[in-house]
Structures are given as structure tokens and as C-alpha cells.
């Protein structure tokens, strides 16, 4: 599904089970659904772990994604399985 990135939030926290520090970025997204029961925009916030998506986004370099449109794929747990940047913002 396509989303536009409106905001980014750097996050760092310890894993409750192992104590390992988890770092990543929470994406704040907006989209327009073409469904009969939704009018206007819907919003979503999703966490992206540096460990899993280091080649695509890392803390400190995520700002390059602001304003861009991405296509998100979700796994069976409802978390981001993969994403692709599909559009750059107009200048």
C-alpha cells in the first residue's frame, strides 16, 4: 500500500527480554484509501528497526525519506515486512 511520509521519530529502547538496545525510526504516514467507507485521509505510525532495514533507513539518515511516497508490505504479524521508495517529493 502507498503512503506519504509526513514525519520521522528516532527511537532507542532496551529489549524487555534481553536488554539489547533496539534502535530505529517510527514513520508517521498518511494515505488516501479508495474505499466506500473511508472519506479523506487515514494515518498510520510504524516502527522500522535499524537492525532489519539498515540498508534502507538508519537513525540520523532517515530525513531523506521526509515527503517521499513509499510502498509498504506487511507481514503476518502486521509489522513492516519490506518497503520500497517509489517517489521523490516535488521541488
PDB file of N, CA and C in Angstrom:
ATOM      1  N   UNK A   1       0.841  -1.161   0.000  1.00  0.00           N
ATOM      2  CA  UNK A   1       0.000   0.000   0.000  1.00  0.00           C
ATOM      3  C   UNK A   1       0.893   1.233   0.000  1.00  0.00           C
ATOM      4  N   UNK A   2       0.478   2.286  -0.694  1.00  0.00           N
ATOM      5  CA  UNK A   2       1.267   3.508  -0.806  1.00  0.00           C
ATOM      6  C   UNK A   2       0.950   4.477   0.330  1.00  0.00           C
ATOM      7  N   UNK A   3       2.023   5.055   0.898  1.00  0.00           N
ATOM      8  CA  UNK A   3       1.907   6.033   1.970  1.00  0.00           C
ATOM      9  C   UNK A   3       2.876   7.176   1.720  1.00  0.00           C
ATOM     10  N   UNK A   4       2.534   8.366   2.176  1.00  0.00           N
ATOM     11  CA  UNK A   4       3.438   9.510   2.144  1.00  0.00           C
ATOM     12  C   UNK A   4       3.992   9.700   3.554  1.00  0.00           C
ATOM     13  N   UNK A   5       5.313   9.887   3.664  1.00  0.00           N
ATOM     14  CA  UNK A   5       5.951  10.063   4.961  1.00  0.00           C
ATOM     15  C   UNK A   5       5.866  11.526   5.373  1.00  0.00           C
ATOM     16  N   UNK A   6       5.124  11.784   6.455  1.00  0.00           N
ATOM     17  CA  UNK A   6       4.960  13.142   6.963  1.00  0.00           C
ATOM     18  C   UNK A   6       5.895  13.444   8.119  1.00  0.00           C
ATOM     19  N   UNK A   7       6.315  12.423   8.846  1.00  0.00           N
ATOM     20  CA  UNK A   7       7.184  12.643   9.987  1.00  0.00           C
ATOM     21  C   UNK A   7       8.003  11.425  10.319  1.00  0.00           C
ATOM     22  N   UNK A   8       9.116  11.666  11.034  1.00  0.00           N
ATOM     23  CA  UNK A   8      10.022  10.607  11.461  1.00  0.00           C
ATOM     24  C   UNK A   8      10.372  10.834  12.920  1.00  0.00           C
ATOM     25  N   UNK A   9      10.432   9.770  13.682  1.00  0.00           N
ATOM     26  CA  UNK A   9      10.764   9.855  15.104  1.00  0.00           C
ATOM     27  C   UNK A   9      11.836   8.818  15.409  1.00  0.00           C
ATOM     28  N   UNK A  10      13.038   9.295  15.808  1.00  0.00           N
ATOM     29  CA  UNK A  10      14.103   8.371  16.165  1.00  0.00           C
ATOM     30  C   UNK A  10      13.778   7.732  17.517  1.00  0.00           C
ATOM     31  N   UNK A  11      13.945   6.408  17.600  1.00  0.00           N
ATOM     32  CA  UNK A  11      13.582   5.676  18.813  1.00  0.00           C
ATOM     33  C   UNK A  11      14.735   4.761  19.215  1.00  0.00           C
ATOM     34  N   UNK A  12      14.989   4.703  20.526  1.00  0.00           N
ATOM     35  CA  UNK A  12      16.009   3.821  21.082  1.00  0.00           C
ATOM     36  C   UNK A  12      15.480   3.304  22.418  1.00  0.00           C
ATOM     37  N   UNK A  13      15.449   1.972  22.581  1.00  0.00           N
ATOM     38  CA  UNK A  13      14.916   1.395  23.814  1.00  0.00           C
ATOM     39  C   UNK A  13      15.535   0.022  24.051  1.00  0.00           C
ATOM     40  N   UNK A  14      15.566  -0.442  25.318  1.00  0.00           N
ATOM     41  CA  UNK A  14      16.097  -1.780  25.600  1.00  0.00           C
ATOM     42  C   UNK A  14      15.044  -2.854  25.356  1.00  0.00           C
ATOM     43  N   UNK A  15      15.484  -3.978  24.796  1.00  0.00           N
ATOM     44  CA  UNK A  15      14.616  -5.128  24.624  1.00  0.00           C
ATOM     45  C   UNK A  15      14.245  -5.640  26.014  1.00  0.00           C
ATOM     46  N   UNK A  16      12.949  -5.841  26.260  1.00  0.00           N
ATOM     47  CA  UNK A  16      12.479  -6.258  27.591  1.00  0.00           C
ATOM     48  C   UNK A  16      13.032  -7.609  28.025  1.00  0.00           C
ATOM     49  N   UNK A  17      13.275  -8.499  27.079  1.00  0.00           N
ATOM     50  CA  UNK A  17      13.736  -9.848  27.412  1.00  0.00           C
ATOM     51  C   UNK A  17      15.257  -9.951  27.524  1.00  0.00           C
ATOM     52  N   UNK A  18      15.978  -9.283  26.600  1.00  0.00           N
ATOM     53  CA  UNK A  18      17.433  -9.455  26.538  1.00  0.00           C
ATOM     54  C   UNK A  18      18.223  -8.251  27.036  1.00  0.00           C
ATOM     55  N   UNK A  19      17.594  -7.091  27.097  1.00  0.00           N
ATOM     56  CA  UNK A  19      18.298  -5.877  27.482  1.00  0.00           C
ATOM     57  C   UNK A  19      19.060  -5.238  26.330  1.00  0.00           C
ATOM     58  N   UNK A  20      19.082  -5.897  25.167  1.00  0.00           N
ATOM     59  CA  UNK A  20      19.758  -5.360  23.986  1.00  0.00           C
ATOM     60  C   UNK A  20      19.101  -4.047  23.574  1.00  0.00           C
ATOM     61  N   UNK A  21      19.926  -3.047  23.198  1.00  0.00           N
ATOM     62  CA  UNK A  21      19.383  -1.767  22.741  1.00  0.00           C
ATOM     63  C   UNK A  21      18.854  -1.914  21.320  1.00  0.00           C
ATOM     64  N   UNK A  22      17.616  -1.520  21.130  1.00  0.00           N
ATOM     65  CA  UNK A  22      16.957  -1.539  19.825  1.00  0.00           C
ATOM     66  C   UNK A  22      16.906  -0.102  19.327  1.00  0.00           C
ATOM     67  N   UNK A  23      17.372   0.133  18.114  1.00  0.00           N
ATOM     68  CA  UNK A  23      17.320   1.463  17.520  1.00  0.00           C
ATOM     69  C   UNK A  23      16.543   1.400  16.225  1.00  0.00           C
ATOM     70  N   UNK A  24      15.850   2.479  15.930  1.00  0.00           N
ATOM     71  CA  UNK A  24      15.098   2.535  14.697  1.00  0.00           C
ATOM     72  C   UNK A  24      14.399   3.852  14.534  1.00  0.00           C
ATOM     73  N   UNK A  25      13.474   3.871  13.617  1.00  0.00           N
ATOM     74  CA  UNK A  25      12.725   5.068  13.268  1.00  0.00           C
ATOM     75  C   UNK A  25      11.249   4.731  13.205  1.00  0.00           C
ATOM     76  N   UNK A  26      10.428   5.555  13.827  1.00  0.00           N
ATOM     77  CA  UNK A  26       8.982   5.423  13.679  1.00  0.00           C
ATOM     78  C   UNK A  26       8.569   6.359  12.546  1.00  0.00           C
ATOM     79  N   UNK A  27       7.933   5.792  11.536  1.00  0.00           N
ATOM     80  CA  UNK A  27       7.433   6.564  10.406  1.00  0.00           C
ATOM     81  C   UNK A  27       6.003   6.995  10.692  1.00  0.00           C
ATOM     82  N   UNK A  28       5.710   8.264  10.475  1.00  0.00           N
ATOM     83  CA  UNK A  28       4.347   8.786  10.596  1.00  0.00           C
ATOM     84  C   UNK A  28       3.860   9.030   9.170  1.00  0.00           C
ATOM     85  N   UNK A  29       2.818   8.303   8.795  1.00  0.00           N
ATOM     86  CA  UNK A  29       2.401   8.196   7.399  1.00  0.00           C
ATOM     87  C   UNK A  29       0.962   8.634   7.189  1.00  0.00           C
ATOM     88  N   UNK A  30       0.657   9.001   5.953  1.00  0.00           N
ATOM     89  CA  UNK A  30      -0.713   9.345   5.574  1.00  0.00           C
ATOM     90  C   UNK A  30      -0.987   8.747   4.199  1.00  0.00           C
ATOM     91  N   UNK A  31      -2.226   8.379   3.973  1.00  0.00           N
ATOM     92  CA  UNK A  31      -2.632   7.849   2.672  1.00  0.00           C
ATOM     93  C   UNK A  31      -4.093   8.193   2.414  1.00  0.00           C
ATOM     94  N   UNK A  32      -4.513   7.973   1.194  1.00  0.00           N
ATOM     95  CA  UNK A  32      -5.927   8.103   0.833  1.00  0.00           C
ATOM     96  C   UNK A  32      -6.384   6.741   0.342  1.00  0.00           C
ATOM     97  N   UNK A  33      -7.389   6.196   0.992  1.00  0.00           N
ATOM     98  CA  UNK A  33      -7.952   4.927   0.569  1.00  0.00           C
ATOM     99  C   UNK A  33      -9.101   5.190  -0.394  1.00  0.00           C
ATOM    100  N   UNK A  34      -9.217   4.337  -1.375  1.00  0.00           N
ATOM    101  CA  UNK A  34     -10.341   4.429  -2.299  1.00  0.00           C
ATOM    102  C   UNK A  34     -11.363   3.368  -1.915  1.00  0.00           C
ATOM    103  N   UNK A  35     -11.911   3.539  -0.733  1.00  0.00           N
ATOM    104  CA  UNK A  35     -12.913   2.608  -0.218  1.00  0.00           C
ATOM    105  C   UNK A  35     -14.203   3.385   0.039  1.00  0.00           C
ATOM    106  N   UNK A  36     -15.311   2.718  -0.080  1.00  0.00           N
ATOM    107  CA  UNK A  36     -16.607   3.363   0.115  1.00  0.00           C
ATOM    108  C   UNK A  36     -16.797   3.886   1.537  1.00  0.00           C
ATOM    109  N   UNK A  37     -16.206   3.229   2.528  1.00  0.00           N
ATOM    110  CA  UNK A  37     -16.459   3.588   3.914  1.00  0.00           C
ATOM    111  C   UNK A  37     -15.456   4.582   4.492  1.00  0.00           C
ATOM    112  N   UNK A  38     -14.449   5.014   3.716  1.00  0.00           N
ATOM    113  CA  UNK A  38     -13.466   5.992   4.187  1.00  0.00           C
ATOM    114  C   UNK A  38     -13.493   7.199   3.268  1.00  0.00           C
ATOM    115  N   UNK A  39     -13.615   8.368   3.865  1.00  0.00           N
ATOM    116  CA  UNK A  39     -13.577   9.615   3.107  1.00  0.00           C
ATOM    117  C   UNK A  39     -12.384  10.418   3.582  1.00  0.00           C
ATOM    118  N   UNK A  40     -11.524  10.849   2.669  1.00  0.00           N
ATOM    119  CA  UNK A  40     -10.357  11.636   3.052  1.00  0.00           C
ATOM    120  C   UNK A  40      -9.150  10.770   3.345  1.00  0.00           C
ATOM    121  N   UNK A  41      -8.356  11.211   4.305  1.00  0.00           N
ATOM    122  CA  UNK A  41      -7.080  10.572   4.606  1.00  0.00           C
ATOM    123  C   UNK A  41      -7.159   9.650   5.822  1.00  0.00           C
ATOM    124  N   UNK A  42      -6.295   8.654   5.835  1.00  0.00           N
ATOM    125  CA  UNK A  42      -6.088   7.830   7.017  1.00  0.00           C
ATOM    126  C   UNK A  42      -4.617   7.969   7.404  1.00  0.00           C
ATOM    127  N   UNK A  43      -4.310   7.753   8.679  1.00  0.00           N
ATOM    128  CA  UNK A  43      -2.934   7.899   9.160  1.00  0.00           C
ATOM    129  C   UNK A  43      -2.463   6.611   9.815  1.00  0.00           C
ATOM    130  N   UNK A  44      -1.151   6.471   9.892  1.00  0.00           N
ATOM    131  CA  UNK A  44      -0.542   5.260  10.416  1.00  0.00           C
ATOM    132  C   UNK A  44       0.845   5.602  10.942  1.00  0.00           C
ATOM    133  N   UNK A  45       1.253   4.992  12.044  1.00  0.00           N
ATOM    134  CA  UNK A  45       2.625   5.091  12.541  1.00  0.00           C
ATOM    135  C   UNK A  45       3.193   3.681  12.609  1.00  0.00           C
ATOM    136  N   UNK A  46       4.386   3.489  12.042  1.00  0.00           N
ATOM    137  CA  UNK A  46       5.020   2.176  12.019  1.00  0.00           C
ATOM    138  C   UNK A  46       6.494   2.302  12.364  1.00  0.00           C
ATOM    139  N   UNK A  47       7.012   1.366  13.154  1.00  0.00           N
ATOM    140  CA  UNK A  47       8.418   1.338  13.552  1.00  0.00           C
ATOM    141  C   UNK A  47       9.235   0.534  12.553  1.00  0.00           C
ATOM    142  N   UNK A  48      10.408   1.058  12.194  1.00  0.00           N
ATOM    143  CA  UNK A  48      11.358   0.356  11.338  1.00  0.00           C
ATOM    144  C   UNK A  48      12.645   0.202  12.125  1.00  0.00           C
ATOM    145  N   UNK A  49      13.073  -1.024  12.342  1.00  0.00           N
ATOM    146  CA  UNK A  49      14.290  -1.319  13.093  1.00  0.00           C
ATOM    147  C   UNK A  49      15.525  -1.122  12.225  1.00  0.00           C
ATOM    148  N   UNK A  50      16.547  -0.479  12.793  1.00  0.00           N
ATOM    149  CA  UNK A  50      17.814  -0.342  12.071  1.00  0.00           C
ATOM    150  C   UNK A  50      18.423  -1.704  11.764  1.00  0.00           C
ATOM    151  N   UNK A  51      18.253  -2.646  12.681  1.00  0.00           N
ATOM    152  CA  UNK A  51      18.834  -3.973  12.513  1.00  0.00           C
ATOM    153  C   UNK A  51      18.284  -4.667  11.266  1.00  0.00           C
ATOM    154  N   UNK A  52      17.000  -4.513  11.042  1.00  0.00           N
ATOM    155  CA  UNK A  52      16.353  -5.191   9.905  1.00  0.00           C
ATOM    156  C   UNK A  52      16.463  -4.403   8.608  1.00  0.00           C
ATOM    157  N   UNK A  53      16.390  -3.064   8.684  1.00  0.00           N
ATOM    158  CA  UNK A  53      16.337  -2.243   7.472  1.00  0.00           C
ATOM    159  C   UNK A  53      17.522  -1.293   7.348  1.00  0.00           C
ATOM    160  N   UNK A  54      18.681  -1.693   7.883  1.00  0.00           N
ATOM    161  CA  UNK A  54      19.841  -0.809   7.903  1.00  0.00           C
ATOM    162  C   UNK A  54      20.210  -0.299   6.515  1.00  0.00           C
ATOM    163  N   UNK A  55      20.065  -1.116   5.477  1.00  0.00           N
ATOM    164  CA  UNK A  55      20.438  -0.693   4.130  1.00  0.00           C
ATOM    165  C   UNK A  55      19.483   0.346   3.546  1.00  0.00           C
ATOM    166  N   UNK A  56      18.283   0.477   4.137  1.00  0.00           N
ATOM    167  CA  UNK A  56      17.294   1.402   3.588  1.00  0.00           C
ATOM    168  C   UNK A  56      17.109   2.653   4.432  1.00  0.00           C
ATOM    169  N   UNK A  57      17.204   2.509   5.748  1.00  0.00           N
ATOM    170  CA  UNK A  57      16.999   3.667   6.630  1.00  0.00           C
ATOM    171  C   UNK A  57      17.717   3.409   7.950  1.00  0.00           C
ATOM    172  N   UNK A  58      18.398   4.439   8.448  1.00  0.00           N
ATOM    173  CA  UNK A  58      19.055   4.344   9.747  1.00  0.00           C
ATOM    174  C   UNK A  58      18.788   5.623  10.524  1.00  0.00           C
ATOM    175  N   UNK A  59      18.932   5.544  11.832  1.00  0.00           N
ATOM    176  CA  UNK A  59      18.793   6.724  12.666  1.00  0.00           C
ATOM    177  C   UNK A  59      19.850   7.724  12.207  1.00  0.00           C
ATOM    178  N   UNK A  60      19.458   8.974  12.016  1.00  0.00           N
ATOM    179  CA  UNK A  60      20.375  10.010  11.571  1.00  0.00           C
ATOM    180  C   UNK A  60      20.359  10.243  10.072  1.00  0.00           C
ATOM    181  N   UNK A  61      19.925   9.247   9.301  1.00  0.00           N
ATOM    182  CA  UNK A  61      19.857   9.421   7.846  1.00  0.00           C
ATOM    183  C   UNK A  61      18.425   9.301   7.330  1.00  0.00           C
ATOM    184  N   UNK A  62      17.477   9.135   8.228  1.00  0.00           N
ATOM    185  CA  UNK A  62      16.086   8.918   7.825  1.00  0.00           C
ATOM    186  C   UNK A  62      15.442  10.164   7.231  1.00  0.00           C
ATOM    187  N   UNK A  63      16.000  11.346   7.507  1.00  0.00           N
ATOM    188  CA  UNK A  63      15.396  12.581   6.996  1.00  0.00           C
ATOM    189  C   UNK A  63      15.274  12.601   5.476  1.00  0.00           C
ATOM    190  N   UNK A  64      16.090  11.831   4.788  1.00  0.00           N
ATOM    191  CA  UNK A  64      15.992  11.799   3.322  1.00  0.00           C
ATOM    192  C   UNK A  64      14.663  11.212   2.856  1.00  0.00           C
ATOM    193  N   UNK A  65      13.921  10.572   3.764  1.00  0.00           N
ATOM    194  CA  UNK A  65      12.624   9.991   3.414  1.00  0.00           C
ATOM    195  C   UNK A  65      11.459  10.957   3.579  1.00  0.00           C
ATOM    196  N   UNK A  66      11.670  12.070   4.288  1.00  0.00           N
ATOM    197  CA  UNK A  66      10.570  13.019   4.526  1.00  0.00           C
ATOM    198  C   UNK A  66       9.946  13.480   3.212  1.00  0.00           C
ATOM    199  N   UNK A  67       8.619  13.408   3.153  1.00  0.00           N
ATOM    200  CA  UNK A  67       7.890  13.864   1.978  1.00  0.00           C
ATOM    201  C   UNK A  67       7.827  12.871   0.840  1.00  0.00           C
ATOM    202  N   UNK A  68       8.538  11.772   0.954  1.00  0.00           N
ATOM    203  CA  UNK A  68       8.534  10.789  -0.125  1.00  0.00           C
ATOM    204  C   UNK A  68       7.364   9.823   0.032  1.00  0.00           C
ATOM    205  N   UNK A  69       7.024   9.191  -1.062  1.00  0.00           N
ATOM    206  CA  UNK A  69       5.983   8.169  -1.062  1.00  0.00           C
ATOM    207  C   UNK A  69       6.661   6.812  -1.067  1.00  0.00           C
ATOM    208  N   UNK A  70       6.169   5.918  -0.216  1.00  0.00           N
ATOM    209  CA  UNK A  70       6.723   4.568  -0.146  1.00  0.00           C
ATOM    210  C   UNK A  70       5.603   3.547  -0.288  1.00  0.00           C
ATOM    211  N   UNK A  71       5.986   2.372  -0.712  1.00  0.00           N
ATOM    212  CA  UNK A  71       5.055   1.249  -0.779  1.00  0.00           C
ATOM    213  C   UNK A  71       5.429   0.289   0.341  1.00  0.00           C
ATOM    214  N   UNK A  72       4.515   0.059   1.267  1.00  0.00           N
ATOM    215  CA  UNK A  72       4.763  -0.828   2.402  1.00  0.00           C
ATOM    216  C   UNK A  72       4.143  -2.195   2.169  1.00  0.00           C
ATOM    217  N   UNK A  73       4.890  -3.218   2.554  1.00  0.00           N
ATOM    218  CA  UNK A  73       4.374  -4.578   2.578  1.00  0.00           C
ATOM    219  C   UNK A  73       4.394  -5.035   4.030  1.00  0.00           C
ATOM    220  N   UNK A  74       3.293  -5.586   4.510  1.00  0.00           N
ATOM    221  CA  UNK A  74       3.183  -6.017   5.892  1.00  0.00           C
ATOM    222  C   UNK A  74       3.277  -7.536   5.997  1.00  0.00           C
ATOM    223  N   UNK A  75       3.886  -8.014   7.095  1.00  0.00           N
ATOM    224  CA  UNK A  75       3.972  -9.451   7.317  1.00  0.00           C
ATOM    225  C   UNK A  75       2.718  -9.943   8.039  1.00  0.00           C
ATOM    226  N   UNK A  76       2.704 -11.210   8.415  1.00  0.00           N
ATOM    227  CA  UNK A  76       1.526 -11.797   9.049  1.00  0.00           C
ATOM    228  C   UNK A  76       1.260 -11.238  10.445  1.00  0.00           C
ATOM    229  N   UNK A  77       2.266 -10.632  11.061  1.00  0.00           N
ATOM    230  CA  UNK A  77       2.108 -10.042  12.389  1.00  0.00           C
ATOM    231  C   UNK A  77       1.671  -8.577  12.315  1.00  0.00           C
ATOM    232  N   UNK A  78       1.481  -8.053  11.101  1.00  0.00           N
ATOM    233  CA  UNK A  78       1.059  -6.669  10.938  1.00  0.00           C
ATOM    234  C   UNK A  78       2.195  -5.672  11.015  1.00  0.00           C
ATOM    235  N   UNK A  79       3.431  -6.161  10.983  1.00  0.00           N
ATOM    236  CA  UNK A  79       4.601  -5.287  11.001  1.00  0.00           C
ATOM    237  C   UNK A  79       5.139  -5.154   9.578  1.00  0.00           C
ATOM    238  N   UNK A  80       5.962  -4.135   9.364  1.00  0.00           N
ATOM    239  CA  UNK A  80       6.510  -3.931   8.027  1.00  0.00           C
ATOM    240  C   UNK A  80       7.421  -5.097   7.670  1.00  0.00           C
ATOM    241  N   UNK A  81       7.104  -5.761   6.568  1.00  0.00           N
ATOM    242  CA  UNK A  81       7.930  -6.848   6.061  1.00  0.00           C
ATOM    243  C   UNK A  81       8.987  -6.320   5.112  1.00  0.00           C
ATOM    244  N   UNK A  82       8.630  -5.299   4.330  1.00  0.00           N
ATOM    245  CA  UNK A  82       9.555  -4.659   3.408  1.00  0.00           C
ATOM    246  C   UNK A  82       8.931  -3.353   2.941  1.00  0.00           C
ATOM    247  N   UNK A  83       9.748  -2.478   2.403  1.00  0.00           N
ATOM    248  CA  UNK A  83       9.224  -1.257   1.802  1.00  0.00           C
ATOM    249  C   UNK A  83      10.111  -0.806   0.672  1.00  0.00           C
ATOM    250  N   UNK A  84       9.524  -0.022  -0.220  1.00  0.00           N
ATOM    251  CA  UNK A  84      10.230   0.498  -1.382  1.00  0.00           C
ATOM    252  C   UNK A  84       9.888   1.966  -1.543  1.00  0.00           C
ATOM    253  N   UNK A  85      10.896   2.801  -1.735  1.00  0.00           N
ATOM    254  CA  UNK A  85      10.663   4.211  -2.026  1.00  0.00           C
ATOM    255  C   UNK A  85      10.247   4.287  -3.484  1.00  0.00           C
ATOM    256  N   UNK A  86       9.071   4.881  -3.752  1.00  0.00           N
ATOM    257  CA  UNK A  86       8.557   4.874  -5.121  1.00  0.00           C
ATOM    258  C   UNK A  86       8.446   6.257  -5.747  1.00  0.00           C
ATOM    259  N   UNK A  87       8.712   7.301  -4.958  1.00  0.00           N
ATOM    260  CA  UNK A  87       8.539   8.643  -5.498  1.00  0.00           C
ATOM    261  C   UNK A  87       9.354   9.642  -4.681  1.00  0.00           C
ATOM    262  N   UNK A  88       9.911  10.619  -5.343  1.00  0.00           N
ATOM    263  CA  UNK A  88      10.595  11.686  -4.631  1.00  0.00           C
ATOM    264  C   UNK A  88       9.692  12.900  -4.574  1.00  0.00           C
ATOM    265  N   UNK A  89       9.839  13.746  -3.553  1.00  0.00           N
ATOM    266  CA  UNK A  89       8.975  14.917  -3.445  1.00  0.00           C
ATOM    267  C   UNK A  89       9.284  15.935  -4.537  1.00  0.00           C
ATOM    268  N   UNK A  90       8.271  16.687  -4.919  1.00  0.00           N
ATOM    269  CA  UNK A  90       8.455  17.743  -5.906  1.00  0.00           C
ATOM    270  C   UNK A  90       9.270  18.870  -5.292  1.00  0.00           C
ATOM    271  N   UNK A  91      10.165  19.459  -6.086  1.00  0.00           N
ATOM    272  CA  UNK A  91      10.985  20.567  -5.583  1.00  0.00           C
ATOM    273  C   UNK A  91      10.520  21.879  -6.129  1.00  0.00           C
TER     274      UNK A  91
END
